[in-house]
mmCIF file of N, CA and C in Angstrom:
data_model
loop_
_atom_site.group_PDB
_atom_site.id
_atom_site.type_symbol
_atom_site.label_atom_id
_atom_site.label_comp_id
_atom_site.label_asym_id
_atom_site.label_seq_id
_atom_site.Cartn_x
_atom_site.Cartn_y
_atom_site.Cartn_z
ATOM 1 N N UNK R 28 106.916 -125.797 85.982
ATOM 2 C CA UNK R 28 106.784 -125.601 87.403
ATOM 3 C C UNK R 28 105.689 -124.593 87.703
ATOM 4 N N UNK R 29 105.574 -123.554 86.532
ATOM 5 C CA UNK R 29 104.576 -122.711 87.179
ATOM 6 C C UNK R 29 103.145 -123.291 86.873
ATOM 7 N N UNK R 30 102.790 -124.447 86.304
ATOM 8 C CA UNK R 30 101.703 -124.995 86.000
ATOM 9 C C UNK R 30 101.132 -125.881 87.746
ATOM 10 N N UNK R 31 102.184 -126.139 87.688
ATOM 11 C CA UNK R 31 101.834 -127.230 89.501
ATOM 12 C C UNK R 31 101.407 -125.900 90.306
ATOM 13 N N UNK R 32 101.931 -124.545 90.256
ATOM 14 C CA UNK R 32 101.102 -123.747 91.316
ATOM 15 C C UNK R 32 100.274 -122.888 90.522
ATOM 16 N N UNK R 33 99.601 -123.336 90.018
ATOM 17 C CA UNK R 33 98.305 -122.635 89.184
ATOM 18 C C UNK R 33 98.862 -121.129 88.563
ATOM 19 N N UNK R 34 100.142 -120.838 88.416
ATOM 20 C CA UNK R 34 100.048 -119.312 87.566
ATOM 21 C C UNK R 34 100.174 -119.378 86.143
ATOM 22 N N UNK R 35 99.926 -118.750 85.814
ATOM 23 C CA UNK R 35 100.006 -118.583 84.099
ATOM 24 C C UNK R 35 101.610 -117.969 84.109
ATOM 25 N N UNK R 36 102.336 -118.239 82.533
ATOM 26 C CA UNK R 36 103.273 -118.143 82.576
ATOM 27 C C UNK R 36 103.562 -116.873 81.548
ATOM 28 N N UNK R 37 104.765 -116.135 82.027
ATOM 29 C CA UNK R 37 105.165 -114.946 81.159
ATOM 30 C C UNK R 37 106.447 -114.541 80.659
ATOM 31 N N UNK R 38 106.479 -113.886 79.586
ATOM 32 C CA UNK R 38 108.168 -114.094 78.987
ATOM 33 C C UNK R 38 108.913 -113.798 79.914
ATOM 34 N N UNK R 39 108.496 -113.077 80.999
ATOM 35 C CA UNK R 39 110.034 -112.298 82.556
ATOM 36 C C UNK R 39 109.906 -113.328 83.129
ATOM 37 N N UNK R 40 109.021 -114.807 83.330
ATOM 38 C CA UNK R 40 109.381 -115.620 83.850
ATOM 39 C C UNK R 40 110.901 -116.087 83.218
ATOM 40 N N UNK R 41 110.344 -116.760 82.218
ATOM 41 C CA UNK R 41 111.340 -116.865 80.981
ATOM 42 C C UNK R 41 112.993 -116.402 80.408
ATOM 43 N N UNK R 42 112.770 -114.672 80.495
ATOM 44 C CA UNK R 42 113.551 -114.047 80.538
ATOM 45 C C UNK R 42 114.510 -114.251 81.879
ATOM 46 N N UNK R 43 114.215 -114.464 82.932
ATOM 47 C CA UNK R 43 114.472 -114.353 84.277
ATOM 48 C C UNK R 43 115.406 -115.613 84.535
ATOM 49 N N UNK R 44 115.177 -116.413 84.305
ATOM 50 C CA UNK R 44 115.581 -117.892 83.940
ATOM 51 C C UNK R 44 116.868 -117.810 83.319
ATOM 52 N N UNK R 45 116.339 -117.702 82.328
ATOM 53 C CA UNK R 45 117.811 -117.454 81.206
ATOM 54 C C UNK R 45 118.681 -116.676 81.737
ATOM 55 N N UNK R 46 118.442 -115.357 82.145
ATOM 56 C CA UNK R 46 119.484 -114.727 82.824
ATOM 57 C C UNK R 46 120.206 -115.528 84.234
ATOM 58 N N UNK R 47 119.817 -115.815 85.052
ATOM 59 C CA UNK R 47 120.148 -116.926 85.939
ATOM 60 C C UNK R 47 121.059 -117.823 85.548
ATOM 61 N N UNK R 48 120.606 -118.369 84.431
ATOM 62 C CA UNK R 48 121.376 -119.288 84.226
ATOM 63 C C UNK R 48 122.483 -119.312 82.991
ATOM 64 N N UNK R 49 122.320 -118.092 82.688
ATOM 65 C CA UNK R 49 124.043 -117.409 82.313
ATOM 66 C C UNK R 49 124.535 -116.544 82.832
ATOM 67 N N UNK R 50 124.347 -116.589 84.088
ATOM 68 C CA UNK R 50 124.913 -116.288 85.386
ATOM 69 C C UNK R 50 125.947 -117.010 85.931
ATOM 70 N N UNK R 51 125.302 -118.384 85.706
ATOM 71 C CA UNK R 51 125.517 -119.752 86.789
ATOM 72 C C UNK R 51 126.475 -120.077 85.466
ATOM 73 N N UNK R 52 126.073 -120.237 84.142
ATOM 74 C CA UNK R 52 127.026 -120.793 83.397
ATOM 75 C C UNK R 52 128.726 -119.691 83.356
ATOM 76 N N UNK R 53 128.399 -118.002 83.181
ATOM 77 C CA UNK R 53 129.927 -117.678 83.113
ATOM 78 C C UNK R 53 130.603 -118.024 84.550
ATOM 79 N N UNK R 54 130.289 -118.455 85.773
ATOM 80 C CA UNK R 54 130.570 -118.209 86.422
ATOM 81 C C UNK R 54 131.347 -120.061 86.334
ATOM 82 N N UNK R 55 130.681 -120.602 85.797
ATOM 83 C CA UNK R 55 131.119 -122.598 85.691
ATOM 84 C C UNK R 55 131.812 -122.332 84.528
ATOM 85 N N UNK R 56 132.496 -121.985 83.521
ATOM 86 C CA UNK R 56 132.703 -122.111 82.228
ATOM 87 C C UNK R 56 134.422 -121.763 82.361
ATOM 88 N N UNK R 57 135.008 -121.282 83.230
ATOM 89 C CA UNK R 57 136.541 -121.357 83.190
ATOM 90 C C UNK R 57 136.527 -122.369 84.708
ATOM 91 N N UNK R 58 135.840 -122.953 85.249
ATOM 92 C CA UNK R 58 136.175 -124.220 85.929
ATOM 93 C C UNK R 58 135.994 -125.065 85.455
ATOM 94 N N UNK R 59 135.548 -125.182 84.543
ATOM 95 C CA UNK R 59 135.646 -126.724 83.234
ATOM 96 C C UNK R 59 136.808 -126.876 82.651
ATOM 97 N N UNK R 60 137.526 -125.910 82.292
ATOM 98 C CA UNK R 60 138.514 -125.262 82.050
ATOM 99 C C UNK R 60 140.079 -125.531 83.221
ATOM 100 N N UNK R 61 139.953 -125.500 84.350
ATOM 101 C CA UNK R 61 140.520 -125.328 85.286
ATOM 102 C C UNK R 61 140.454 -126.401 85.607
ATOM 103 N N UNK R 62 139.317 -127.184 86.731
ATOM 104 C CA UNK R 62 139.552 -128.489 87.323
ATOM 105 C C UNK R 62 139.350 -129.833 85.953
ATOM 106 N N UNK R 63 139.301 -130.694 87.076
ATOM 107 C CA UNK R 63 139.565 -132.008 85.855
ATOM 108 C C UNK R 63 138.313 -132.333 85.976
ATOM 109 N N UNK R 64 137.770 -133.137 85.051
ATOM 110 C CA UNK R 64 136.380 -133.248 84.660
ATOM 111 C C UNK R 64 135.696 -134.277 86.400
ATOM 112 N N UNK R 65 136.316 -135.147 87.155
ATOM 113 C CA UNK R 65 135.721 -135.260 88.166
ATOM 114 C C UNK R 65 135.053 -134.378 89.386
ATOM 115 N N UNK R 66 136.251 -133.476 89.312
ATOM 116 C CA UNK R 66 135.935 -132.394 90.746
ATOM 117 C C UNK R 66 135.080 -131.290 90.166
ATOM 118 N N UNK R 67 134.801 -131.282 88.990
ATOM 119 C CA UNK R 67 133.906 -129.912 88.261
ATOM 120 C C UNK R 67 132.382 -130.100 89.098
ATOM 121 N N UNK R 68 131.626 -131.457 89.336
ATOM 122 C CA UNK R 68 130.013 -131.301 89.605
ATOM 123 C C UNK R 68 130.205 -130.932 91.419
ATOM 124 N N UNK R 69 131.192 -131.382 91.917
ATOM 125 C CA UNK R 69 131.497 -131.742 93.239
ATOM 126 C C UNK R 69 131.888 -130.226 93.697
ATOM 127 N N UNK R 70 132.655 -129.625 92.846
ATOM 128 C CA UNK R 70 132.906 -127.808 92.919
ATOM 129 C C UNK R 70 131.731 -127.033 92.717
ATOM 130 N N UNK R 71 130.958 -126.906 91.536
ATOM 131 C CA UNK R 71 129.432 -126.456 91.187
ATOM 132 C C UNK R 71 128.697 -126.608 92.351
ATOM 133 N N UNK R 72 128.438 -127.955 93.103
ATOM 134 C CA UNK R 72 127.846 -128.304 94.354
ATOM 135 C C UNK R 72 127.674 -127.331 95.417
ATOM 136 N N UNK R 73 129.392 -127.058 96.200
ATOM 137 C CA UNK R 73 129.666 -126.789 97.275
ATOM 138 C C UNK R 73 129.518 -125.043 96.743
ATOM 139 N N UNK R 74 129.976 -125.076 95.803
ATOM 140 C CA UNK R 74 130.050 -123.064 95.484
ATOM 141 C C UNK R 74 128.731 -122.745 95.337
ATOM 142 N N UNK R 75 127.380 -123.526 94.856
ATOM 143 C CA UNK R 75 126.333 -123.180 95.470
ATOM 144 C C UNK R 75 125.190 -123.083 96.627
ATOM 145 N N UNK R 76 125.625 -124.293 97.379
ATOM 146 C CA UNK R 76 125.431 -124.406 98.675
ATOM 147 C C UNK R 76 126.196 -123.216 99.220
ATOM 148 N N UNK R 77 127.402 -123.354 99.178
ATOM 149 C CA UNK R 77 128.514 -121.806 99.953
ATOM 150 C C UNK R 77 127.205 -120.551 99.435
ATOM 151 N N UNK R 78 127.130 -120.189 98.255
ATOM 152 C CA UNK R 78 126.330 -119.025 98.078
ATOM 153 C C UNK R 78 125.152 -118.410 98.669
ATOM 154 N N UNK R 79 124.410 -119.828 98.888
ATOM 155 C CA UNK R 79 123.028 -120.107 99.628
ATOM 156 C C UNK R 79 123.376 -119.632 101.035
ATOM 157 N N UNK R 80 124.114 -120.491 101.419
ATOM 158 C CA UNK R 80 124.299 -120.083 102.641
ATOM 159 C C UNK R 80 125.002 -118.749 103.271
ATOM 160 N N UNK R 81 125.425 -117.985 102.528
ATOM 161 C CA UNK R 81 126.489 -117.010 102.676
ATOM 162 C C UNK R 81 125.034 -116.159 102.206
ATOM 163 N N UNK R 82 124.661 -115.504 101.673
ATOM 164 C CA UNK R 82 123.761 -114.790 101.093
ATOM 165 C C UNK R 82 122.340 -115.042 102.134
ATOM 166 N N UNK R 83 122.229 -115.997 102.827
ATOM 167 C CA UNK R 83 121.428 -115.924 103.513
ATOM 168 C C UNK R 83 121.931 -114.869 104.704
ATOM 169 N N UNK R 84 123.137 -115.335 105.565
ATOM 170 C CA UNK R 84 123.785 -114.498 106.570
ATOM 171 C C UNK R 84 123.541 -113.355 106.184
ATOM 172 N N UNK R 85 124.355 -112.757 105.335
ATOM 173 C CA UNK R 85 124.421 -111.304 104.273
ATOM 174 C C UNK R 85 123.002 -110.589 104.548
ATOM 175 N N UNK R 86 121.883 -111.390 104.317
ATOM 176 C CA UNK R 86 120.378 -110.775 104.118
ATOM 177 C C UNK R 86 120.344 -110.619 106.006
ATOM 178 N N UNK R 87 119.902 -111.648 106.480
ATOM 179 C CA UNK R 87 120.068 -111.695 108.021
ATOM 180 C C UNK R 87 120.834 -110.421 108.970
ATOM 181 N N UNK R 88 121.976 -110.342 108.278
ATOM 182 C CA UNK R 88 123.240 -109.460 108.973
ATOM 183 C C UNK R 88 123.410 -107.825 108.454
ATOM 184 N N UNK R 89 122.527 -107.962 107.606
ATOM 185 C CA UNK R 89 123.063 -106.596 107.484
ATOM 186 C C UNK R 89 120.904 -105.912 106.301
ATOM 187 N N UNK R 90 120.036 -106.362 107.463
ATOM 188 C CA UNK R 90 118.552 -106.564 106.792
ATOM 189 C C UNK R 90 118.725 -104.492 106.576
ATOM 190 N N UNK R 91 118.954 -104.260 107.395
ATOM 191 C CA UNK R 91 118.288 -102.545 107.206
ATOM 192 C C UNK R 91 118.931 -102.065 105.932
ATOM 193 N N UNK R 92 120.315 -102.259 105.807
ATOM 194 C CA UNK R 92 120.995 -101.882 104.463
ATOM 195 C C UNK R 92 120.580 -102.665 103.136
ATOM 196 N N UNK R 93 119.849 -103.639 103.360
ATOM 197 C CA UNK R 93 118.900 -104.361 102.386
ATOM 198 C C UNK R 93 117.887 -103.543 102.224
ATOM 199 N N UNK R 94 116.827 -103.442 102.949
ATOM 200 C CA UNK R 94 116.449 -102.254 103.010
ATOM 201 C C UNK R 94 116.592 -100.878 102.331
ATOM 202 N N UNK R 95 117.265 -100.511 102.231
ATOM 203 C CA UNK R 95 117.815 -99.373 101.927
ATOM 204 C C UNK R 95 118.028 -99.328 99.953
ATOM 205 N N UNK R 96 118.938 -100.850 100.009
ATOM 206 C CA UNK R 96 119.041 -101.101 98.562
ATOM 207 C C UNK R 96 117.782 -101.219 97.938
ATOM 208 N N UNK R 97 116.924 -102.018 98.686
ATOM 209 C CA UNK R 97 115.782 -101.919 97.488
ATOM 210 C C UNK R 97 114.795 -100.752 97.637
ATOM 211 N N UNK R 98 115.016 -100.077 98.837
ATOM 212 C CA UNK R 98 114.146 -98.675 98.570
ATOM 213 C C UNK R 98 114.767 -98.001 97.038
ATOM 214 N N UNK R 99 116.214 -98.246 97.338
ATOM 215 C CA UNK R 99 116.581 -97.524 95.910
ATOM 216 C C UNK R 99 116.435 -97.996 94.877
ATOM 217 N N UNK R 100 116.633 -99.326 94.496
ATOM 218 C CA UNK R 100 116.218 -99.824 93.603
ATOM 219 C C UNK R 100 114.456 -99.688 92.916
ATOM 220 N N UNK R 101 113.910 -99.539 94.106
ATOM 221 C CA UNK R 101 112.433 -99.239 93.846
ATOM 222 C C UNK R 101 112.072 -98.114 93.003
ATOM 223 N N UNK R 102 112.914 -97.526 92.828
ATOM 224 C CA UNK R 102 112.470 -95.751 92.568
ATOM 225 C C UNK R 102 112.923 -95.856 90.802
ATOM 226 N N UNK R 103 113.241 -97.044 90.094
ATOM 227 C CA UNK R 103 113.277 -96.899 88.761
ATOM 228 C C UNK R 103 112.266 -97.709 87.975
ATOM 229 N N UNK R 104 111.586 -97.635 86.972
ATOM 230 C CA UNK R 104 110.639 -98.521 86.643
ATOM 231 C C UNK R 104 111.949 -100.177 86.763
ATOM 232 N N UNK R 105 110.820 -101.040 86.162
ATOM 233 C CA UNK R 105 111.003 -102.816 85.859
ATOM 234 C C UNK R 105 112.162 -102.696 84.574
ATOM 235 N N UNK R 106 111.169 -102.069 83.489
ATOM 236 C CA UNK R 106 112.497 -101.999 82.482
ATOM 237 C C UNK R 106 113.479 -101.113 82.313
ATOM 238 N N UNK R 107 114.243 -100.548 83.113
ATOM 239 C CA UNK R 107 114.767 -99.983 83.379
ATOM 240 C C UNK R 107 116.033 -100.995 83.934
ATOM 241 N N UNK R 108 115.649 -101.656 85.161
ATOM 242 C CA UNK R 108 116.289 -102.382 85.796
ATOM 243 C C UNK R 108 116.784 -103.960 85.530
ATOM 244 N N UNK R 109 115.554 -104.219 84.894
ATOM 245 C CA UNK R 109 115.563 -105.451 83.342
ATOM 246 C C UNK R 109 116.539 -105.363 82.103
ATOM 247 N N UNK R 110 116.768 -104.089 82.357
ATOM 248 C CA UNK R 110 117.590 -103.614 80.843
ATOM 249 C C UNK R 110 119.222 -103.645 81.460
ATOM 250 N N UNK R 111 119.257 -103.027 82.497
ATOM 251 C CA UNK R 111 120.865 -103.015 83.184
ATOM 252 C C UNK R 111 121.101 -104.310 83.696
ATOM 253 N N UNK R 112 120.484 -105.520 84.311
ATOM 254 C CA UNK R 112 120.523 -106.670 84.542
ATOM 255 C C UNK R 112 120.914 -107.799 83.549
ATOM 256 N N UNK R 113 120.316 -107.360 82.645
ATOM 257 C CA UNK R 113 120.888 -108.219 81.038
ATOM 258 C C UNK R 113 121.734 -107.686 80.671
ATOM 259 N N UNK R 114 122.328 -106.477 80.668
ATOM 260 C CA UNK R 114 123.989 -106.151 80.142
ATOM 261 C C UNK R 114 124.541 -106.469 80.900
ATOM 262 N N UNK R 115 124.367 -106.288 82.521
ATOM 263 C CA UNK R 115 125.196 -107.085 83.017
ATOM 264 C C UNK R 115 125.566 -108.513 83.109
ATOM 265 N N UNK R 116 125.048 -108.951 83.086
ATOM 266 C CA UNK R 116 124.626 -110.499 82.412
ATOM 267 C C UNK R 116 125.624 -111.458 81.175
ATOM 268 N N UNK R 117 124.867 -110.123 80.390
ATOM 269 C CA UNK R 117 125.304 -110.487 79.317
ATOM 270 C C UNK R 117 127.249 -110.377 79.462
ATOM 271 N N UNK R 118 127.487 -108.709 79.995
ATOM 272 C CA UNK R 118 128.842 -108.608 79.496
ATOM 273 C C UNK R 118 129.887 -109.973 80.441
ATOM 274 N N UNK R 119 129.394 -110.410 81.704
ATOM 275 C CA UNK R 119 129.907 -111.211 82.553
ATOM 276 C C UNK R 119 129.858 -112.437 81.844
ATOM 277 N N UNK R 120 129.028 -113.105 81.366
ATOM 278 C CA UNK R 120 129.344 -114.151 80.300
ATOM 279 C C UNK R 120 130.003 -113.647 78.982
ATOM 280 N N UNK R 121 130.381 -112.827 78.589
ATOM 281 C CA UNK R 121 131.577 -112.622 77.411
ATOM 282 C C UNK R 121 132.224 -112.460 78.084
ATOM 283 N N UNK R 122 133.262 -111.645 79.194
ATOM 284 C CA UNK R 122 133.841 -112.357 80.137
ATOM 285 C C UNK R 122 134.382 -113.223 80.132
ATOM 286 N N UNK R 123 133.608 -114.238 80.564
ATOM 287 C CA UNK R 123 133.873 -115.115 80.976
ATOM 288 C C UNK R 123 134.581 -116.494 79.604
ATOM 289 N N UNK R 124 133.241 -116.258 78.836
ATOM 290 C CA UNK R 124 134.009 -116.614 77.655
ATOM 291 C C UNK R 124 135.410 -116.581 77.589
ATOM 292 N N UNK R 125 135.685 -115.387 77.318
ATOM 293 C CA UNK R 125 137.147 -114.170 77.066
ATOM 294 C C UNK R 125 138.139 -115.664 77.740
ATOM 295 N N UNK R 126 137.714 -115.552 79.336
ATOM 296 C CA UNK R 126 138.591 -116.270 80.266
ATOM 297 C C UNK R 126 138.601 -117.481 79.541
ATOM 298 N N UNK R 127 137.866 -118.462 79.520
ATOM 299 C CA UNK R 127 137.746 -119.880 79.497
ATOM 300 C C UNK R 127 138.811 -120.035 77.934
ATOM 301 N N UNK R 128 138.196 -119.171 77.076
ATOM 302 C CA UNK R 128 139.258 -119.187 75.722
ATOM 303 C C UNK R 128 140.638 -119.370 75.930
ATOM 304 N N UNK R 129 140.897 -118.337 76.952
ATOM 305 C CA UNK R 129 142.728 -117.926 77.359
ATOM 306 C C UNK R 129 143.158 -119.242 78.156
ATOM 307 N N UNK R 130 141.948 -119.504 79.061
ATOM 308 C CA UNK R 130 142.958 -120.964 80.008
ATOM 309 C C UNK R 130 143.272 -121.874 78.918
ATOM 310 N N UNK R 131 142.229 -122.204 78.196
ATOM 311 C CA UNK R 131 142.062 -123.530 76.833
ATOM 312 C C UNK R 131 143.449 -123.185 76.538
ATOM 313 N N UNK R 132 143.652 -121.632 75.636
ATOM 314 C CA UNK R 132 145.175 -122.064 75.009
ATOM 315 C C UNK R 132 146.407 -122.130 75.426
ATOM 316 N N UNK R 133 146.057 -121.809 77.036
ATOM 317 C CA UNK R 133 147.488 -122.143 77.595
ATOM 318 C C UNK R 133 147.659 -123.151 77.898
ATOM 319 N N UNK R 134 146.384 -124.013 78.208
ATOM 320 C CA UNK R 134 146.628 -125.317 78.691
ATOM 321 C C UNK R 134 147.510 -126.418 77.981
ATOM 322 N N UNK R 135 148.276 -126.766 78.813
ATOM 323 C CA UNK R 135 149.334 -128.189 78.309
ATOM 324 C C UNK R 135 148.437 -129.580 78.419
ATOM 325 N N UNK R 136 148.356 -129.982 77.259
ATOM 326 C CA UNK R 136 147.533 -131.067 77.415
ATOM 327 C C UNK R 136 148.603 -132.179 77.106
#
């Protein structure tokens, strides 16, 4: 994708990505777990549309205290903030793991 808008590409693209999307996975990984394999893409769907849209309001409704967060956030270097973003990351998908393990063995199949 970053080739169609002419940028060159870099590992924090990369990096950035991946984190995202073991984001998106601990957060899907005990609803695989939970619903039945039909309602799982149809749930993923609406809980990201809901997010989109909810997070838009959020930015909209409350812009000055946005504001505010990223003044603070501003005041630490990139890796700094790169570095606490991936533990968090990271520990929310073990987590989540943790969870999805525990539903599996209770589940009555």
């Amino acid at each position: 994708m970053m080739l169609v808008f002419g940028k060159s590409f870099v590992w924090t693209d990369l990096a950035i990505a991946s984190g995202l999307f073991m984001l998106m996975a601990a957060f899907t990984f005990p609803l695989f777990q939970i619903l039945k394999p039909g309602y799982i893409g149809l749930t993923i769907v609406i809980g990201f549309v809901s997010t989109v849209l909810l997070s838009r309001f959020v930015f909209e409704s409350y812009s000055e205290n946005v504001k505010a967060v990223l003044s603070f956030f501003d005041r630490y270097p990139f890796s700094t903030l790169f570095t606490v973003s991936t533990i968090i990351v990271l520990c929310l998908y073990a987590l989540s793991w943790i969870l999805s393990t525990t539903i599996y063995r209770r589940k009555a199949f």
